[in-house]
PDB file of C-alpha atoms and ligand atoms in Angstrom:
ATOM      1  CA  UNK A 382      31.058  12.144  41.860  1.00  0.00           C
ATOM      2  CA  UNK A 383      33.439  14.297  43.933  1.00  0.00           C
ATOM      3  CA  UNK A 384      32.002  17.318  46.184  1.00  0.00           C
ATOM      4  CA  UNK A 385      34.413  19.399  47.613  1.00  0.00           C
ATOM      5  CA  UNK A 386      33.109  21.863  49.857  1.00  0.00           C
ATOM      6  CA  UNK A 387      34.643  24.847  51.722  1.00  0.00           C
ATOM      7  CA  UNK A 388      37.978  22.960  51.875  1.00  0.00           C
ATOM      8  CA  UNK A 389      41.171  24.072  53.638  1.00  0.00           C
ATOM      9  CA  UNK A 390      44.026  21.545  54.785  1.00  0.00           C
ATOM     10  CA  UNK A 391      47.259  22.147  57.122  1.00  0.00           C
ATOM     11  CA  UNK A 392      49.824  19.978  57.874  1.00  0.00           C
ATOM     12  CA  UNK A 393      50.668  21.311  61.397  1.00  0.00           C
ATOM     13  CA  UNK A 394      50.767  25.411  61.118  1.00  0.00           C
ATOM     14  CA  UNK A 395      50.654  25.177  57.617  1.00  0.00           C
ATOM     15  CA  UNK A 396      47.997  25.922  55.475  1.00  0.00           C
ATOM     16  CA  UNK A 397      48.619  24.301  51.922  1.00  0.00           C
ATOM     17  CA  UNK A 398      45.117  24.455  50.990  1.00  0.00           C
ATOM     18  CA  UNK A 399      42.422  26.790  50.959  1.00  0.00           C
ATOM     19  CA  UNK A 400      38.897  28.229  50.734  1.00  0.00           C
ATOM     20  CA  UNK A 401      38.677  25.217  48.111  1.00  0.00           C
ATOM     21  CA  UNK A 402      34.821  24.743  46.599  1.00  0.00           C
ATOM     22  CA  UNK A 403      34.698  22.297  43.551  1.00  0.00           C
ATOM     23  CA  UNK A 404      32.551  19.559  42.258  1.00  0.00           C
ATOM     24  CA  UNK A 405      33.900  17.539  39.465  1.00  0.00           C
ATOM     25  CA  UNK A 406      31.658  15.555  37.107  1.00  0.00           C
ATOM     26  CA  UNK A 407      33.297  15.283  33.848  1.00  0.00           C
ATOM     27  CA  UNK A 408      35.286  12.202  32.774  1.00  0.00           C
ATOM     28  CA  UNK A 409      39.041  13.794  32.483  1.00  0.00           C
ATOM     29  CA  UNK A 410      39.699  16.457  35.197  1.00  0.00           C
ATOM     30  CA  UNK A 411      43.586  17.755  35.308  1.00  0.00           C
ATOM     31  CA  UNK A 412      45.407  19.285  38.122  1.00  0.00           C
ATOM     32  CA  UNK A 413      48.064  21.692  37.430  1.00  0.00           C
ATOM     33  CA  UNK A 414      50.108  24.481  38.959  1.00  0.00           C
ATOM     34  CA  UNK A 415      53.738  24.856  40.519  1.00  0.00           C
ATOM     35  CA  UNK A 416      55.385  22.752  43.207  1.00  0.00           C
ATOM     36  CA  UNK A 417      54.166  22.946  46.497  1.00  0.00           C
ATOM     37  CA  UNK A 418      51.188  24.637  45.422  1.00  0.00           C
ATOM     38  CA  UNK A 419      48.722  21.571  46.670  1.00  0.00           C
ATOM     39  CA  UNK A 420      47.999  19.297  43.823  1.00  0.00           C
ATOM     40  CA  UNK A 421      48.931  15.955  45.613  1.00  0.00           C
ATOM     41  CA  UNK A 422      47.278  17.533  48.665  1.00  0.00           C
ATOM     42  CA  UNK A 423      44.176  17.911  46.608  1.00  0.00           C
ATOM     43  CA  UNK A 424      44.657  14.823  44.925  1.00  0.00           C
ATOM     44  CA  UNK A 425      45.042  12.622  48.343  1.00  0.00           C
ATOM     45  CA  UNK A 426      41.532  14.227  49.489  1.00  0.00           C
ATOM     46  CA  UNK A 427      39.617  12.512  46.491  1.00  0.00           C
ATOM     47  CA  UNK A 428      40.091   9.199  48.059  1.00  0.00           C
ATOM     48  CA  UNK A 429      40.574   9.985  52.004  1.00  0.00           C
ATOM     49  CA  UNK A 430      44.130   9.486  51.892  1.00  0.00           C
ATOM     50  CA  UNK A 431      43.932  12.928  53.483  1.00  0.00           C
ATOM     51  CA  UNK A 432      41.275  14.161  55.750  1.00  0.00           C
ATOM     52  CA  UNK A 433      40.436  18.231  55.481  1.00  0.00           C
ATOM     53  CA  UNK A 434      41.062  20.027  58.141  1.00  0.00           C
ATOM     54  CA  UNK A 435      37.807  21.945  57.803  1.00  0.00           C
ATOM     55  CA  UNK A 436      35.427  21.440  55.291  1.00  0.00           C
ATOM     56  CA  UNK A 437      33.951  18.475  53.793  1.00  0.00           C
ATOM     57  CA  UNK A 438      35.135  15.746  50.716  1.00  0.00           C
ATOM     58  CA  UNK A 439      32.481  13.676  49.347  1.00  0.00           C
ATOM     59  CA  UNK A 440      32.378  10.813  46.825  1.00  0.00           C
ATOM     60  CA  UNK A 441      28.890   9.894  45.773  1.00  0.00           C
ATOM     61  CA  UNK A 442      27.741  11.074  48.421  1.00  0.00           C
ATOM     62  CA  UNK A 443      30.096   9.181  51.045  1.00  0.00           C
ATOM     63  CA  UNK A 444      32.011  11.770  53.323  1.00  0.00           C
ATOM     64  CA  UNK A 445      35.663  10.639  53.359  1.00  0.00           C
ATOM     65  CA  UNK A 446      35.883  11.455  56.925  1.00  0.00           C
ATOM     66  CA  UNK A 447      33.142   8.537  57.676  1.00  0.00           C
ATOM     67  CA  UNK A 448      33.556   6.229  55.130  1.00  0.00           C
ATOM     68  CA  UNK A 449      37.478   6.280  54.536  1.00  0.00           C
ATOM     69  CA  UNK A 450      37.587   2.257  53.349  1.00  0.00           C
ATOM     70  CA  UNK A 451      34.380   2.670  51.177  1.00  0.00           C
ATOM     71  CA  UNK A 452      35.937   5.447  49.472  1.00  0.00           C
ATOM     72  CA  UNK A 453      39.212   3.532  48.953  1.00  0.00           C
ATOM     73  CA  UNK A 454      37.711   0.740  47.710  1.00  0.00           C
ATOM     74  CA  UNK A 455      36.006   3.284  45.124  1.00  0.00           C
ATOM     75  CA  UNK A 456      38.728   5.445  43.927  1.00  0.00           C
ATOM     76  CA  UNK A 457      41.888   4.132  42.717  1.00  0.00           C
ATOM     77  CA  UNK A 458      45.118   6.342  43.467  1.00  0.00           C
ATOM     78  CA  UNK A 459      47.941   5.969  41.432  1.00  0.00           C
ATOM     79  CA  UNK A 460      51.268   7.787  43.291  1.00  0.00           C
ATOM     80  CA  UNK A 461      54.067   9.456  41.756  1.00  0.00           C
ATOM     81  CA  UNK A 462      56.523   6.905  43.240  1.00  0.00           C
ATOM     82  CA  UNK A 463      55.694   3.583  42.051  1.00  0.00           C
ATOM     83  CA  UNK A 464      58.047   2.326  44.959  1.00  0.00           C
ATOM     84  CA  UNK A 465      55.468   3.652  47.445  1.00  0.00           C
ATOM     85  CA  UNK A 466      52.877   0.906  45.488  1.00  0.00           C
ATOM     86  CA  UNK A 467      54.833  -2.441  44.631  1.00  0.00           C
ATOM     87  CA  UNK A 468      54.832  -4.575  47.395  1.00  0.00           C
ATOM     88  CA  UNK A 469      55.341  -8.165  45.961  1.00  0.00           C
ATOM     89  CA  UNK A 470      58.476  -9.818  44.431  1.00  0.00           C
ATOM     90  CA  UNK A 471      56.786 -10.530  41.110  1.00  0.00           C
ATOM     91  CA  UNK A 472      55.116  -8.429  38.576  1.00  0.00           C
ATOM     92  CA  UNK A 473      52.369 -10.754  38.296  1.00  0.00           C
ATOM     93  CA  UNK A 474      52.112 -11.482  42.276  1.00  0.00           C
ATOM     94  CA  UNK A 475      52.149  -7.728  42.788  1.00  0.00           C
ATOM     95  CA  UNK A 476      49.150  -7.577  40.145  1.00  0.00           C
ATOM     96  CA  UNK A 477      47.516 -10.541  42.265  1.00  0.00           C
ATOM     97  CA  UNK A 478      47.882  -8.801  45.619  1.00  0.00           C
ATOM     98  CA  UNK A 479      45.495  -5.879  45.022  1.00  0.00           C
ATOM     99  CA  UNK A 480      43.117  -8.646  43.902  1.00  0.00           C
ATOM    100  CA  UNK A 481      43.225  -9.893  47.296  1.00  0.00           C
ATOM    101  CA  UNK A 482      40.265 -10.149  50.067  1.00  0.00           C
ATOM    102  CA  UNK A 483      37.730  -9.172  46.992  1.00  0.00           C
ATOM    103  CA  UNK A 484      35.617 -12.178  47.580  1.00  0.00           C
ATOM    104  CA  UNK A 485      36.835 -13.066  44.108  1.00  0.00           C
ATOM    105  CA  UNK A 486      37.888 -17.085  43.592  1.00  0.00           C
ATOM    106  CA  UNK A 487      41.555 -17.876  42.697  1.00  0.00           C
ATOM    107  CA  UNK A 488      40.813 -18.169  38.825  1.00  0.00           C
ATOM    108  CA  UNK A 489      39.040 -14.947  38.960  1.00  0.00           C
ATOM    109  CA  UNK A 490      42.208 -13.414  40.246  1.00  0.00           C
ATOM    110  CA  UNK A 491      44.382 -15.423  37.494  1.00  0.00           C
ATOM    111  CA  UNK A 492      42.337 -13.846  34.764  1.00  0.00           C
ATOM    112  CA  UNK A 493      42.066 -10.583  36.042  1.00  0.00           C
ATOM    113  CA  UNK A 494      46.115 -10.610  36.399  1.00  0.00           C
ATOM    114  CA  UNK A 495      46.476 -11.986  32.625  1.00  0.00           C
ATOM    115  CA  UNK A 496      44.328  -9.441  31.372  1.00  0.00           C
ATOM    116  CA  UNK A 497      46.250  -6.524  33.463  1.00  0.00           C
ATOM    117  CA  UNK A 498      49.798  -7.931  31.985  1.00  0.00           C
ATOM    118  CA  UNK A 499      48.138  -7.748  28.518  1.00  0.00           C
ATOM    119  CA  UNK A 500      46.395  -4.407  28.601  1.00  0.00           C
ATOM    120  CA  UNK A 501      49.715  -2.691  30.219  1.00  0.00           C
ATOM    121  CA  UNK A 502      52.783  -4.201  27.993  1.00  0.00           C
ATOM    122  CA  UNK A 503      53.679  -6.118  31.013  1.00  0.00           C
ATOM    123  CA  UNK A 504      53.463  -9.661  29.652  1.00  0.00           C
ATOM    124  CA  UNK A 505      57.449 -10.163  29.089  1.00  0.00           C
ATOM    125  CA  UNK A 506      58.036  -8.997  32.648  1.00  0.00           C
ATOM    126  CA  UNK A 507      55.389 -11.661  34.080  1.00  0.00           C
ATOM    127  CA  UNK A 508      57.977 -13.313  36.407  1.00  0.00           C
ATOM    128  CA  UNK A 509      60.451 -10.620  37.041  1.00  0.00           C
ATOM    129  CA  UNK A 510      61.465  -9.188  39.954  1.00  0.00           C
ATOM    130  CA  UNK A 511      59.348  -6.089  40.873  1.00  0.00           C
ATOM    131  CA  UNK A 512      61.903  -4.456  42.517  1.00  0.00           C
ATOM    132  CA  UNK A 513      64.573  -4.815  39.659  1.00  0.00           C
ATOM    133  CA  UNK A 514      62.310  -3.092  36.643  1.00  0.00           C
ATOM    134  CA  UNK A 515      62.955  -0.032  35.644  1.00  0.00           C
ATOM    135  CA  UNK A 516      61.456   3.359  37.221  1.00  0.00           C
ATOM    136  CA  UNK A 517      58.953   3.834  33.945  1.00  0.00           C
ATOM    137  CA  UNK A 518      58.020  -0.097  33.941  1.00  0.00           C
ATOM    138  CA  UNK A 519      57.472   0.282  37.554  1.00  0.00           C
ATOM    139  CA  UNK A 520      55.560   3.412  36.692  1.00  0.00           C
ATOM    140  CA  UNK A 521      53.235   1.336  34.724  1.00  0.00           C
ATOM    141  CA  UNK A 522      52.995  -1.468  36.958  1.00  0.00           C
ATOM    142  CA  UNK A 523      51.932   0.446  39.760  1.00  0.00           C
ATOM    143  CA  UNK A 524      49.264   1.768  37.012  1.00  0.00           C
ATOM    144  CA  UNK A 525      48.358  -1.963  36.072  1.00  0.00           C
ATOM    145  CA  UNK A 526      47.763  -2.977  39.457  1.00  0.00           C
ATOM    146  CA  UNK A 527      45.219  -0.243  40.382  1.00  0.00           C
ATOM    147  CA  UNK A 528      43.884  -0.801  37.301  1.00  0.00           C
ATOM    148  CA  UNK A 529      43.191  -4.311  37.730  1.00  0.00           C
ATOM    149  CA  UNK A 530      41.153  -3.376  41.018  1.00  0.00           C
ATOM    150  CA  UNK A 531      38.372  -2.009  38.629  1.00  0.00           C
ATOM    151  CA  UNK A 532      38.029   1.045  40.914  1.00  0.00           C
ATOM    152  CA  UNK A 533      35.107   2.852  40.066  1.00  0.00           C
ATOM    153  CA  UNK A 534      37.386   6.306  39.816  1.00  0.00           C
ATOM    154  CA  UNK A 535      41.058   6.687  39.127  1.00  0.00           C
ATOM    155  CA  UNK A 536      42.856   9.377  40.535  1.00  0.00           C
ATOM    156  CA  UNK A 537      46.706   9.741  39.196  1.00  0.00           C
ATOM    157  CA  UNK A 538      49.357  11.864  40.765  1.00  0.00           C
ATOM    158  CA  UNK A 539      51.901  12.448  38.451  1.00  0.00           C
ATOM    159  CA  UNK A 540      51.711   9.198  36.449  1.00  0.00           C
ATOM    160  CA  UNK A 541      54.369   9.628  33.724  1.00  0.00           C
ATOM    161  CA  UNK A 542      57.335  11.529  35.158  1.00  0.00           C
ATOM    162  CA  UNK A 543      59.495   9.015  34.887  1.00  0.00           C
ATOM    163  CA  UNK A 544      58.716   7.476  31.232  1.00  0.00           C
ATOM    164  CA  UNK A 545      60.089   7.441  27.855  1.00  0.00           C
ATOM    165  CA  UNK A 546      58.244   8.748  24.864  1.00  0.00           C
ATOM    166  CA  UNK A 547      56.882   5.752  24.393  1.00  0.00           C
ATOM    167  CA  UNK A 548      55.538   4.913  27.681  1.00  0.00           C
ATOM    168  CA  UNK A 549      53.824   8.492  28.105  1.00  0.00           C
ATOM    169  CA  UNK A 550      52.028   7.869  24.827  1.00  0.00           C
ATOM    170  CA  UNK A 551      51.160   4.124  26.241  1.00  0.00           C
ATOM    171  CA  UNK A 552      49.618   6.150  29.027  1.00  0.00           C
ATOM    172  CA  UNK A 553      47.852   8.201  27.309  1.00  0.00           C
ATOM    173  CA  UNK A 554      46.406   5.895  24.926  1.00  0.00           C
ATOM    174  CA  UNK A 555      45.341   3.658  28.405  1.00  0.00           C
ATOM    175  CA  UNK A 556      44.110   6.462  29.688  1.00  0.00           C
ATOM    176  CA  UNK A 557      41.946   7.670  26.900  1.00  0.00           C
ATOM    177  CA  UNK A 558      40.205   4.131  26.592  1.00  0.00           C
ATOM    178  CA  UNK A 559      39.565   4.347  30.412  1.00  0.00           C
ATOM    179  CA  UNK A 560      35.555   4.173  31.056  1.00  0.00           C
ATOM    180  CA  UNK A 561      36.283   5.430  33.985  1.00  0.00           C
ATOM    181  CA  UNK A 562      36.333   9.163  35.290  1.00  0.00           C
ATOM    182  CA  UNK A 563      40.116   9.954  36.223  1.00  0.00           C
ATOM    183  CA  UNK A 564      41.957  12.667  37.960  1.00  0.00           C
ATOM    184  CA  UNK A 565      45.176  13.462  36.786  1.00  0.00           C
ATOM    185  CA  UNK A 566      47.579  15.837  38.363  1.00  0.00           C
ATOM    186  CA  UNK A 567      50.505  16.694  35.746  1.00  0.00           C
ATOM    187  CA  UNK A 568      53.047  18.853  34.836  1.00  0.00           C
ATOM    188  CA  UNK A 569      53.123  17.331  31.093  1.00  0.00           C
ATOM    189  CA  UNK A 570      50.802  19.230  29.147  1.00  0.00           C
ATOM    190  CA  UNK A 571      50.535  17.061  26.169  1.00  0.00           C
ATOM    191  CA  UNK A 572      48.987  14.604  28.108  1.00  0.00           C
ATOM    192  CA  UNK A 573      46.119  16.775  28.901  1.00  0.00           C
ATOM    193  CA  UNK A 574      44.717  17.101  25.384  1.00  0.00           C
ATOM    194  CA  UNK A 575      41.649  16.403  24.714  1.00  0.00           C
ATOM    195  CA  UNK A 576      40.355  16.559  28.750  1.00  0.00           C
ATOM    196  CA  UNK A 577      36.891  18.310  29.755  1.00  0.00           C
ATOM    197  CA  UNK A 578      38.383  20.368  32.427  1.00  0.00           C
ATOM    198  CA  UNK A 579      41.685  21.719  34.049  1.00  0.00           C
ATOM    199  CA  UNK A 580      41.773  23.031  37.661  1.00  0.00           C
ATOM    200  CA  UNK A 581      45.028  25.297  38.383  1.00  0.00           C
ATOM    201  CA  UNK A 582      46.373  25.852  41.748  1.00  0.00           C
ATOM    202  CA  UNK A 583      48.274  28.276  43.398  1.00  0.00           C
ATOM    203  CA  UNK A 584      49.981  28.862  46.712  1.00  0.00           C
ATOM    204  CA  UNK A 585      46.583  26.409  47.555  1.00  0.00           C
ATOM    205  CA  UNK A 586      43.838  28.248  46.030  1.00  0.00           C
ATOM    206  CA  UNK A 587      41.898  27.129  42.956  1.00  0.00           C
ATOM    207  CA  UNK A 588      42.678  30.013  40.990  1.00  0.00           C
ATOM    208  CA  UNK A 589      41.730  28.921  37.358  1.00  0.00           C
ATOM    209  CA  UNK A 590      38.924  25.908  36.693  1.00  0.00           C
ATOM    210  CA  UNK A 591      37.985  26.047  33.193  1.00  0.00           C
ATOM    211  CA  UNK A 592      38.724  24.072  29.318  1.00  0.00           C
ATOM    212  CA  UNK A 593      42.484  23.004  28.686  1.00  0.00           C
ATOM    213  CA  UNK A 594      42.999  25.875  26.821  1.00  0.00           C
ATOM    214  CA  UNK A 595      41.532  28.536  29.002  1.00  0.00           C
ATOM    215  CA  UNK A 596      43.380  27.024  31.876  1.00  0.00           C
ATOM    216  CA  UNK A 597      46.457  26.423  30.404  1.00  0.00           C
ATOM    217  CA  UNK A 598      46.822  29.381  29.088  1.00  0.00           C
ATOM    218  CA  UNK A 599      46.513  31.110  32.422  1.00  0.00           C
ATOM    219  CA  UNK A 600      48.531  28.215  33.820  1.00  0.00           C
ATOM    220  CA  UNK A 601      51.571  29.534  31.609  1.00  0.00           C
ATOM    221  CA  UNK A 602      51.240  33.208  32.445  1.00  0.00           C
ATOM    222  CA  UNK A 603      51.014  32.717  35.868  1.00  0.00           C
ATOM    223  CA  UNK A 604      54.511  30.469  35.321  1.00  0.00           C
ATOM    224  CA  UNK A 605      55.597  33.903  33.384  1.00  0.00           C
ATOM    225  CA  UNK A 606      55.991  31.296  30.041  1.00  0.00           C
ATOM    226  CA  UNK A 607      54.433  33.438  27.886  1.00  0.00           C
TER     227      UNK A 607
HETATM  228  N1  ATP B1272      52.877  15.174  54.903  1.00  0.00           N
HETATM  229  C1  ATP B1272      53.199  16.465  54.898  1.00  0.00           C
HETATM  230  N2  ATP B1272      53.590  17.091  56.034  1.00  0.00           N
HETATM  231  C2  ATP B1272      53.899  18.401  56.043  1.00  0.00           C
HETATM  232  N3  ATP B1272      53.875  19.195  54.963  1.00  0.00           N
HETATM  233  C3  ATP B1272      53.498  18.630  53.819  1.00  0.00           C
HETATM  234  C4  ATP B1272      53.158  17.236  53.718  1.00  0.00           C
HETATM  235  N4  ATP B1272      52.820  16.968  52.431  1.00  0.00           N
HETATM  236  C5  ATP B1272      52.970  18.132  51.761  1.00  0.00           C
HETATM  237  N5  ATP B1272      53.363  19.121  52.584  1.00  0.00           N
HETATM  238  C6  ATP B1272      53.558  20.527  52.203  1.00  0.00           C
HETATM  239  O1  ATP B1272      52.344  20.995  51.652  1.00  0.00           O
HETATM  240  C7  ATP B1272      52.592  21.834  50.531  1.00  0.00           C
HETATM  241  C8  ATP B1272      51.827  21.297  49.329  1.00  0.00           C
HETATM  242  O2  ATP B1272      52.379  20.038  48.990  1.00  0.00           O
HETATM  243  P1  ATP B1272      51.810  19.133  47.816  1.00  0.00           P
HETATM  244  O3  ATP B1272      52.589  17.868  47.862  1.00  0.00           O
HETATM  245  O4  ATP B1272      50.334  19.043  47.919  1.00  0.00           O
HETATM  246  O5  ATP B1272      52.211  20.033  46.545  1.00  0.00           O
HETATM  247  P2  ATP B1272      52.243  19.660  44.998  1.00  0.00           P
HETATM  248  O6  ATP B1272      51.503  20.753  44.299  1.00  0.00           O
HETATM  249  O7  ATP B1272      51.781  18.276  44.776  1.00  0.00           O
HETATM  250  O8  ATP B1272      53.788  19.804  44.630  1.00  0.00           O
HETATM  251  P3  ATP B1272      54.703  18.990  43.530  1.00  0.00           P
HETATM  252  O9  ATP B1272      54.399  19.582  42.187  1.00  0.00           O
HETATM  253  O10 ATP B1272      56.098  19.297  43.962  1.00  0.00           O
HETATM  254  O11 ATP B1272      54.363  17.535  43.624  1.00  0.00           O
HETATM  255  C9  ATP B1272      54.101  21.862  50.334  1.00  0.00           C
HETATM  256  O12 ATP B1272      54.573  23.067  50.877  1.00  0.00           O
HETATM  257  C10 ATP B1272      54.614  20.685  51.119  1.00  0.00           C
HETATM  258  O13 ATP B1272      55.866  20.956  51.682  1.00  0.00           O
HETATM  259 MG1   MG B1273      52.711  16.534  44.067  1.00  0.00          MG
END
């Protein structure tokens, strides 16, 4: 699925990513390491978001460099700020909007949207104002509506900072019963059980890449936890 090869990235002078080799295959891949250390860097490279500087990003084969729009259409990016995502007055018409220029009919898009509002506890807050929900119900709306795209990869940065107990474990439970491959960056540990693989990153090197437990474990002695 994802080839990264011989990666570095700076924004201006800056390197915040480097000498980065990886190829990820599994179905749950986690991101983790301290602020600033390049996670949503690395994360906005899966889908073209961000270009490398030098190296090369491919997703099945399609360099993100040529075939930015392909790739888009391919990988679904949740962000951390649901604000960045919601674009439509209604929760349902902001489901819809995604569903846009598809090719798909207008019933295709109802059904798809009624399905999204049922899989994602959204159906009470059909009609409400986007803009007016709460920052963990916009959390998961911005989730719903990528969702609904069917993207053939999901890549989430930081999906449940801003939710309740309840929500996280909705997340995790969506999450789990996702066919598709994911990439999740996170700082919540919990959510990462039961994943195939956890990359750390530090100062923006891949400096661990192993199970949850190896890499956490290094994870929290490098954060001097333990
Ligand atoms: N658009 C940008 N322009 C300039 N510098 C940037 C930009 N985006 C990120 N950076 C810098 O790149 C470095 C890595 O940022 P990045 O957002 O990838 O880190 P992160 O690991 O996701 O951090 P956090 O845990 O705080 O979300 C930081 O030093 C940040 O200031
Ligand atoms: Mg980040």
């Amino acid at each position: 699925m994802f080839r990264i090869e011989e990666v570095e990235h700076r924004y201006g002078d800056r390197t915040v990513l480097r000498d980065v080799s990886v190829e990820l295959t599994e179905r749950r891949v986690a991101v983790v390491g301290a602020n600033g250390s390049g996670k949503s860097t690395f994360a906005r490279l899966l889908n073209g978001l961000v270009v490398p500087t030098s190296g090369t990003v491919t997703v099945d084969g399609l360099d993100t460099r040529k075939d930015g729009r392909r790739i888009r259409a391919k990988v679904g990016f949740v962000f951390q700020d649901p604000d960045l995502q919601i674009v439509m007055p209604t929760v349902a018409e902001d489901l819809a909007f995604g569903l846009k220029h598809r090719g798909l009919s207008k019933a295709d898009i109802d059904q798809r949207v009624e399905q999204a509002l049922e899989d994602n506890g959204l159906r009470d807050l059909r009609d409400q104002p986007a803009h007016l929900l709460s920052g963990g119900q916009k959390q998961r709306l911005a989730i719903a509506s990528v969702l609904a795209t069917a993207p053939r990869y999901v890549v989430f940065d930081e999906p449940t900072t801003m939710l309740d107990l309840r929500s996280k474990r909705q997340i995790a439970r969506v999450m789990a019963e996702l066919e598709q491959p994911v990439v999740v960056v996170s700082h919540d540990m919990d959510l990462l059980e039961g994943f195939d693989r956890v990359l750390v990153f530090d100062e923006g090197r891949l400096v661990a890449d192993g199970p949850p437990d190896v890499s956490i474990a290094f994870y929290l002695e490098l954060m001097g936890a333990c």
